[in-house]
GROMACS .gro file of C-alpha atoms in nm:
model
   82
    1MET     CA    1   6.411  18.351  -1.493
    2LEU     CA    2   6.567  18.236  -1.148
    3PHE     CA    3   6.267  18.390  -0.956
    4MET     CA    4   6.035  18.195  -1.178
    5MET     CA    5   6.238  17.883  -1.131
    6PHE     CA    6   6.257  17.918  -0.732
    7GLY     CA    7   5.916  18.034  -0.713
    8THR     CA    8   5.781  17.712  -0.845
    9LEU     CA    9   6.028  17.445  -0.783
   10LEU     CA   10   6.083  17.539  -0.422
   11PRO     CA   11   5.712  17.488  -0.294
   12VAL     CA   12   5.702  17.176  -0.489
   13MET     CA   13   6.031  17.034  -0.331
   14GLN     CA   14   5.891  17.135   0.018
   15GLU     CA   15   5.557  16.945  -0.043
   16LEU     CA   16   5.748  16.636  -0.174
   17GLN     CA   17   5.963  16.651   0.146
   18GLN     CA   18   5.664  16.677   0.365
   19SER     CA   19   5.486  16.395   0.205
   20LEU     CA   20   5.792  16.186   0.247
   21HIS     CA   21   5.793  16.256   0.612
   22ALA     CA   22   5.437  16.165   0.656
   23LYS     CA   23   5.508  15.839   0.481
   24LYS     CA   24   5.802  15.769   0.697
   25GLU     CA   25   5.569  15.818   1.014
   26ARG     CA   26   5.293  15.601   0.878
   27LEU     CA   27   5.565  15.328   0.798
   28ALA     CA   28   5.708  15.339   1.161
   29ALA     CA   29   5.324  15.318   1.268
   30TYR     CA   30   5.280  15.000   1.073
   31GLU     CA   31   5.635  14.859   1.202
   32THR     CA   32   5.477  14.935   1.552
   33LEU     CA   33   5.179  14.730   1.474
   34HIS     CA   34   5.388  14.440   1.358
   35GLU     CA   35   5.586  14.443   1.682
   36ALA     CA   36   5.287  14.469   1.878
   37ALA     CA   37   5.141  14.154   1.718
   38ILE     CA   38   5.453  13.978   1.824
   39GLU     CA   39   5.447  14.076   2.179
   40ILE     CA   40   5.068  14.008   2.194
   41ALA     CA   41   5.121  13.638   2.032
   42GLY     CA   42   5.437  13.602   2.253
   43TYR     CA   43   5.359  13.735   2.603
   44GLY     CA   44   4.992  13.829   2.590
   45VAL     CA   45   5.050  14.198   2.642
   46ALA     CA   46   4.745  14.406   2.550
   47ARG     CA   47   4.920  14.746   2.515
   48GLY     CA   48   5.242  14.919   2.498
   49GLU     CA   49   5.428  15.203   2.321
   50ARG     CA   50   5.750  15.257   2.111
   51ARG     CA   51   5.933  15.563   2.011
   52SER     CA   52   6.087  15.624   1.667
   53GLY     CA   53   6.212  15.917   1.503
   54GLY     CA   54   6.111  16.146   1.821
   55ILE     CA   55   5.746  16.033   1.789
   56LEU     CA   56   5.574  15.812   2.063
   57TYR     CA   57   5.353  15.530   1.896
   58ARG     CA   58   5.116  15.396   2.139
   59TRP     CA   59   4.936  15.070   2.053
   60GLU     CA   60   4.647  14.895   2.203
   61MET     CA   61   4.455  14.566   2.134
   62ALA     CA   62   4.095  14.593   2.206
   63GLU     CA   63   3.833  14.493   1.940
   64GLN     CA   64   4.119  14.573   1.684
   65LEU     CA   65   4.508  14.629   1.695
   66CYS     CA   66   4.549  14.989   1.675
   67VAL     CA   67   4.840  15.234   1.705
   68TYR     CA   68   4.802  15.598   1.789
   69TYR     CA   69   5.057  15.857   1.746
   70ASP     CA   70   5.078  16.262   1.714
   71ASP     CA   71   5.278  16.355   1.374
   72SER     CA   72   5.532  16.624   1.349
   73ARG     CA   73   5.234  16.873   1.297
   74ASN     CA   74   5.077  16.763   1.618
   75GLN     CA   75   4.781  16.603   1.419
   76GLU     CA   76   4.663  16.281   1.572
   77HIS     CA   77   4.659  15.962   1.373
   78LYS     CA   78   4.511  15.626   1.414
   79GLU     CA   79   4.616  15.324   1.212
   80CYS     CA   80   4.429  14.977   1.271
   81ILE     CA   81   4.446  14.628   1.153
   82GLU     CA   82   4.202  14.348   1.227
   0.00000   0.00000   0.00000
């Protein structure tokens, strides 16, 4: 009984934890976009970077405002707004 409970619940809990971590990283990316928009409007800066939770978020204003980051699994991500 214990084996069945831990055999099914533990993987589900790990998946939920990884999903939550990915959402936190994405939230930090959108916070970076917000801060970047403020810097663009206030200072005319076209690119910058920010570190949050041990991850470096790089942003750049070209045709769109985009943030680039490598997540905790070293997968590259890009989030953009117009």
